Amino acid sequence: MKRFVVVQHTYSEFLGLVESQLEKRDIGFLYFRPFVGQALPGMAAQFDALFLLGGRVPTTDRKAAPWVDDELRLIAAFRQAQRPVVGFGFGALVLAQYAGATPLAEPFHQAYWTHAHKTEAGAGDALAEAVDGKRVLVMYNGGASLPPAIKPILVDDEGRWIAIRPERESYGLLFRPELKPGMIEDMIMEAKRHTPDNIADLLATARQEWPNMQALTDGVIVALVKELDLMTERRKMPVFSLNVNPE
């Protein structure tokens, strides 16, 4: 069975809309939650792909997110094993940093509705083609300044990057295909979380856009499955028992 690692950074941000898309494709997934002290996997050989989810702080805040270096090592393990990596929000920024981007602490909040625009680098990319012209919700904290070698495949109305494909088998998305209105409500209620001043407006628009959000997520997952070959189970290392039968 195909099994994905999913790294969760806050209680309120999980796979959301993406969960049902994976389940109906017979893809299993295991959540790892470093924000409560859970260790991340040490290797990639027992898994087929890695998903990195959103968060509540910039990746530069090592006091609030002390696991970032472990996450960078996990990305390296998956890429060395030629397993796909997908990041949403915070996860996209960690992936960008792995690829050579400079992490930024400011502005603390980036949360807005915009239209996605395919770039020259995104031409022919199934995900960029699927999202081009669509209204999307962008949400992350801090940022990442891309190196010249990484060209965004999607930008927002102001020309800022919202999707990258730094390697053939990796995507970083600052727009959020997994989010549901209920998840935004949970962010508002989450203890010690600082939400954007416009969070109520973002939520109201999400409720209005709900059918379009579901359709967008469908298109994103179809594109990721195609481009990353997610339906192919990767070869896994055998698991040996340490129990020795004296007979």
Tab-separated table of C-alpha atoms in Angstrom:
chain	number	residue	atom	x	y	z
A	1	MET	CA	0.000	0.000	0.000
A	2	LYS	CA	1.190	3.510	-0.775
A	3	ARG	CA	2.046	5.441	2.401
A	4	PHE	CA	2.763	9.152	2.731
A	5	VAL	CA	4.451	10.985	5.589
A	6	VAL	CA	2.537	14.132	6.585
A	7	VAL	CA	4.290	16.642	8.849
A	8	GLN	CA	1.748	18.701	10.803
A	9	HIS	CA	2.841	21.959	12.450
A	10	THR	CA	-0.308	23.108	14.293
A	11	TYR	CA	-3.471	21.522	15.656
A	12	SER	CA	-5.722	23.379	13.214
A	13	GLU	CA	-3.812	22.708	9.989
A	14	PHE	CA	-4.024	19.187	8.603
A	15	LEU	CA	-4.543	17.642	5.157
A	16	GLY	CA	-8.139	18.868	5.140
A	17	LEU	CA	-9.626	18.671	1.660
A	18	VAL	CA	-6.642	16.644	0.469
A	19	GLU	CA	-7.393	13.743	2.857
A	20	SER	CA	-10.415	12.460	0.950
A	21	GLN	CA	-8.558	12.830	-2.340
A	22	LEU	CA	-5.779	10.562	-1.076
A	23	GLU	CA	-8.132	8.091	0.585
A	24	LYS	CA	-10.189	7.497	-2.547
A	25	ARG	CA	-6.942	6.711	-4.359
A	26	ASP	CA	-6.072	4.085	-1.724
A	27	ILE	CA	-3.188	6.170	-0.406
A	28	GLY	CA	-2.488	5.888	3.302
A	29	PHE	CA	-0.822	8.635	5.305
A	30	LEU	CA	0.807	8.961	8.708
A	31	TYR	CA	0.836	12.265	10.596
A	32	PHE	CA	3.972	13.328	12.459
A	33	ARG	CA	3.581	16.264	14.840
A	34	PRO	CA	6.898	17.851	15.866
A	35	PHE	CA	5.057	20.751	17.537
A	36	VAL	CA	4.100	18.375	20.368
A	37	GLY	CA	7.559	16.826	20.570
A	38	GLN	CA	7.036	13.873	18.232
A	39	ALA	CA	10.189	12.876	16.381
A	40	LEU	CA	10.214	12.889	12.600
A	41	PRO	CA	11.105	9.734	10.673
A	42	GLY	CA	14.814	9.113	10.325
A	43	MET	CA	14.607	7.824	6.777
A	44	ALA	CA	12.372	7.776	3.728
A	45	ALA	CA	12.762	4.189	2.590
A	46	GLN	CA	9.483	2.960	4.138
A	47	PHE	CA	7.356	5.686	2.548
A	48	ASP	CA	6.269	6.886	-0.895
A	49	ALA	CA	6.019	10.675	-0.513
A	50	LEU	CA	6.325	13.551	1.967
A	51	PHE	CA	3.756	16.304	2.581
A	52	LEU	CA	4.696	19.336	4.722
A	53	LEU	CA	1.761	21.351	6.036
A	54	GLY	CA	1.081	24.951	7.052
A	55	GLY	CA	2.112	26.649	10.279
A	56	ARG	CA	1.546	29.670	12.500
A	57	VAL	CA	5.007	31.313	12.507
A	58	PRO	CA	7.779	32.133	10.029
A	59	THR	CA	10.350	29.401	9.453
A	60	THR	CA	12.950	31.771	10.930
A	61	ASP	CA	11.341	31.528	14.388
A	62	ARG	CA	13.423	28.660	15.741
A	63	LYS	CA	12.087	29.161	19.266
A	64	ALA	CA	8.525	28.447	18.139
A	65	ALA	CA	9.599	25.985	15.422
A	66	PRO	CA	12.801	24.296	16.652
A	67	TRP	CA	12.237	21.314	14.356
A	68	VAL	CA	13.016	23.124	11.073
A	69	ASP	CA	16.523	21.645	10.776
A	70	ASP	CA	15.102	18.147	11.325
A	71	GLU	CA	12.558	18.865	8.621
A	72	LEU	CA	15.282	19.974	6.217
A	73	ARG	CA	17.108	16.700	6.868
A	74	LEU	CA	13.886	14.787	6.225
A	75	ILE	CA	13.413	16.550	2.893
A	76	ALA	CA	16.992	15.625	1.987
A	77	ALA	CA	16.301	11.983	2.868
A	78	PHE	CA	13.202	11.877	0.677
A	79	ARG	CA	14.922	13.549	-2.226
A	80	GLN	CA	17.949	11.259	-1.944
A	81	ALA	CA	15.543	8.308	-2.027
A	82	GLN	CA	13.825	9.897	-5.060
A	83	ARG	CA	10.529	10.294	-3.215
A	84	PRO	CA	8.235	13.279	-3.992
A	85	VAL	CA	7.952	16.213	-1.583
A	86	VAL	CA	5.014	18.659	-1.461
A	87	GLY	CA	4.827	21.681	0.853
A	88	PHE	CA	1.851	23.921	1.694
A	89	GLY	CA	2.395	27.353	3.296
A	90	PHE	CA	5.011	26.877	6.043
A	91	GLY	CA	5.979	23.594	4.396
A	92	ALA	CA	6.529	25.322	1.056
A	93	LEU	CA	8.867	27.806	2.752
A	94	VAL	CA	10.891	24.996	4.334
A	95	LEU	CA	11.129	23.287	0.947
A	96	ALA	CA	12.228	26.577	-0.641
A	97	GLN	CA	14.907	26.952	2.023
A	98	TYR	CA	16.124	23.418	1.288
A	99	ALA	CA	16.410	24.435	-2.366
A	100	GLY	CA	18.547	27.478	-1.539
A	101	ALA	CA	16.037	30.245	-0.777
A	102	THR	CA	16.708	32.801	1.952
A	103	PRO	CA	14.097	32.575	4.737
A	104	LEU	CA	12.434	35.838	5.765
A	105	ALA	CA	10.832	36.796	9.071
A	106	GLU	CA	8.706	39.642	7.709
A	107	PRO	CA	5.990	40.413	7.007
A	108	PHE	CA	4.677	38.167	9.752
A	109	HIS	CA	1.302	37.606	8.055
A	110	GLN	CA	0.680	36.954	4.380
A	111	ALA	CA	-2.998	36.089	4.006
A	112	TYR	CA	-5.105	37.165	1.038
A	113	TRP	CA	-7.261	36.064	-1.854
A	114	THR	CA	-5.724	36.519	-5.287
A	115	HIS	CA	-5.668	35.054	-8.783
A	116	ALA	CA	-2.957	32.606	-9.800
A	117	HIS	CA	-1.001	33.400	-12.953
A	118	LYS	CA	1.086	30.848	-14.805
A	119	THR	CA	4.619	31.972	-15.594
A	120	GLU	CA	6.865	31.028	-18.485
A	121	ALA	CA	8.488	28.457	-16.197
A	122	GLY	CA	5.049	26.970	-15.513
A	123	ALA	CA	4.146	26.422	-19.160
A	124	GLY	CA	3.314	22.770	-19.696
A	125	ASP	CA	3.276	22.002	-15.965
A	126	ALA	CA	-0.013	20.260	-15.131
A	127	LEU	CA	-0.402	21.999	-11.778
A	128	ALA	CA	0.353	25.472	-13.131
A	129	GLU	CA	-2.009	24.886	-16.029
A	130	ALA	CA	-4.776	23.670	-13.694
A	131	VAL	CA	-4.532	26.655	-11.339
A	132	ASP	CA	-3.850	29.410	-13.889
A	133	GLY	CA	-6.519	32.104	-13.669
A	134	LYS	CA	-8.187	30.566	-10.604
A	135	ARG	CA	-8.937	32.494	-7.427
A	136	VAL	CA	-6.834	31.102	-4.591
A	137	LEU	CA	-6.280	31.691	-0.890
A	138	VAL	CA	-2.660	32.437	-0.029
A	139	MET	CA	-1.671	32.050	3.626
A	140	TYR	CA	1.773	31.859	5.236
A	141	ASN	CA	4.038	33.689	7.686
A	142	GLY	CA	7.323	35.366	6.858
A	143	GLY	CA	8.548	34.397	3.429
A	144	ALA	CA	11.421	33.132	1.294
A	145	SER	CA	13.535	34.977	-1.247
A	146	LEU	CA	14.128	32.609	-4.148
A	147	PRO	CA	17.603	32.171	-5.655
A	148	PRO	CA	17.990	32.972	-9.370
A	149	ALA	CA	18.012	29.268	-10.229
A	150	ILE	CA	14.439	28.767	-8.980
A	151	LYS	CA	11.752	30.291	-11.166
A	152	PRO	CA	8.175	30.350	-9.842
A	153	ILE	CA	5.591	28.450	-11.843
A	154	LEU	CA	2.708	30.548	-10.447
A	155	VAL	CA	2.581	34.133	-9.196
A	156	ASP	CA	-0.188	36.242	-7.662
A	157	ASP	CA	-1.792	39.442	-8.972
A	158	GLU	CA	1.229	41.431	-7.752
A	159	GLY	CA	3.791	39.115	-9.330
A	160	ARG	CA	4.865	37.459	-6.062
A	161	TRP	CA	5.602	33.751	-6.191
A	162	ILE	CA	2.932	31.392	-4.909
A	163	ALA	CA	4.156	28.090	-6.360
A	164	ILE	CA	7.551	26.646	-7.187
A	165	ARG	CA	8.864	23.371	-8.510
A	166	PRO	CA	12.504	23.421	-7.422
A	167	GLU	CA	13.099	19.838	-8.568
A	168	ARG	CA	11.242	17.465	-10.832
A	169	GLU	CA	9.720	15.647	-7.851
A	170	SER	CA	8.934	18.546	-5.517
A	171	TYR	CA	6.379	21.360	-5.291
A	172	GLY	CA	5.996	24.245	-2.867
A	173	LEU	CA	2.588	25.976	-2.741
A	174	LEU	CA	1.908	29.189	-0.839
A	175	PHE	CA	-1.723	29.021	-1.896
A	176	ARG	CA	-3.623	26.537	0.232
A	177	PRO	CA	-5.554	23.759	-1.556
A	178	GLU	CA	-6.073	21.839	1.679
A	179	LEU	CA	-7.897	24.551	3.606
A	180	LYS	CA	-11.583	24.374	4.498
A	181	PRO	CA	-13.627	27.150	6.139
A	182	GLY	CA	-13.775	25.041	9.299
A	183	MET	CA	-9.987	24.940	9.456
A	184	ILE	CA	-9.851	28.733	9.327
A	185	GLU	CA	-12.359	28.813	12.190
A	186	ASP	CA	-10.064	26.459	14.129
A	187	MET	CA	-7.115	28.807	13.503
A	188	ILE	CA	-9.120	31.638	15.066
A	189	MET	CA	-9.847	29.502	18.136
A	190	GLU	CA	-6.352	27.995	18.466
A	191	ALA	CA	-4.644	28.995	21.704
A	192	LYS	CA	-1.687	31.397	21.440
A	193	ARG	CA	-2.115	31.788	17.706
A	194	HIS	CA	-1.804	35.264	16.204
A	195	THR	CA	-4.138	35.481	13.229
A	196	PRO	CA	-4.164	38.133	10.484
A	197	ASP	CA	-6.270	41.229	11.088
A	198	ASN	CA	-8.358	40.318	8.036
A	199	ILE	CA	-9.057	36.737	9.144
A	200	ALA	CA	-12.832	37.337	9.412
A	201	ASP	CA	-12.949	38.593	5.814
A	202	LEU	CA	-10.835	35.645	4.641
A	203	LEU	CA	-13.246	33.249	6.335
A	204	ALA	CA	-16.337	34.946	4.890
A	205	THR	CA	-14.872	34.742	1.389
A	206	ALA	CA	-13.895	31.102	1.922
A	207	ARG	CA	-17.497	30.265	2.746
A	208	GLN	CA	-18.654	31.997	-0.434
A	209	GLU	CA	-15.927	30.301	-2.491
A	210	TRP	CA	-16.437	26.842	-0.984
A	211	PRO	CA	-17.593	25.067	-4.180
A	212	ASN	CA	-14.738	26.643	-6.124
A	213	MET	CA	-12.258	25.689	-3.400
A	214	GLN	CA	-13.304	22.045	-3.658
A	215	ALA	CA	-12.988	22.108	-7.439
A	216	LEU	CA	-9.556	23.739	-7.177
A	217	THR	CA	-8.332	21.063	-4.772
A	218	ASP	CA	-9.570	18.332	-7.108
A	219	GLY	CA	-7.563	19.881	-9.937
A	220	VAL	CA	-4.448	20.322	-7.801
A	221	ILE	CA	-4.438	16.701	-6.640
A	222	VAL	CA	-5.030	15.364	-10.148
A	223	ALA	CA	-2.063	17.455	-11.321
A	224	LEU	CA	0.180	16.346	-8.445
A	225	VAL	CA	-0.707	12.698	-9.061
A	226	LYS	CA	0.207	13.115	-12.717
A	227	GLU	CA	3.383	15.149	-12.330
A	228	LEU	CA	4.764	13.286	-9.296
A	229	ASP	CA	3.513	9.824	-10.238
A	230	LEU	CA	1.894	9.517	-6.813
A	231	MET	CA	-0.068	6.404	-7.733
A	232	THR	CA	3.147	4.421	-8.169
A	233	GLU	CA	4.275	2.616	-5.045
A	234	ARG	CA	7.984	3.051	-4.461
A	235	ARG	CA	10.206	0.128	-3.596
A	236	LYS	CA	10.514	-0.151	0.171
A	237	MET	CA	13.216	-1.670	2.315
A	238	PRO	CA	12.251	-5.011	3.899
A	239	VAL	CA	11.459	-4.945	7.598
A	240	PHE	CA	13.373	-7.575	9.533
A	241	SER	CA	12.213	-9.024	12.832
A	242	LEU	CA	14.648	-8.876	15.720
A	243	ASN	CA	12.944	-11.808	17.446
A	244	VAL	CA	15.071	-14.894	17.111
A	245	ASN	CA	13.423	-18.299	17.328
A	246	PRO	CA	15.881	-20.630	19.066
A	247	GLU	CA	14.305	-23.575	17.274
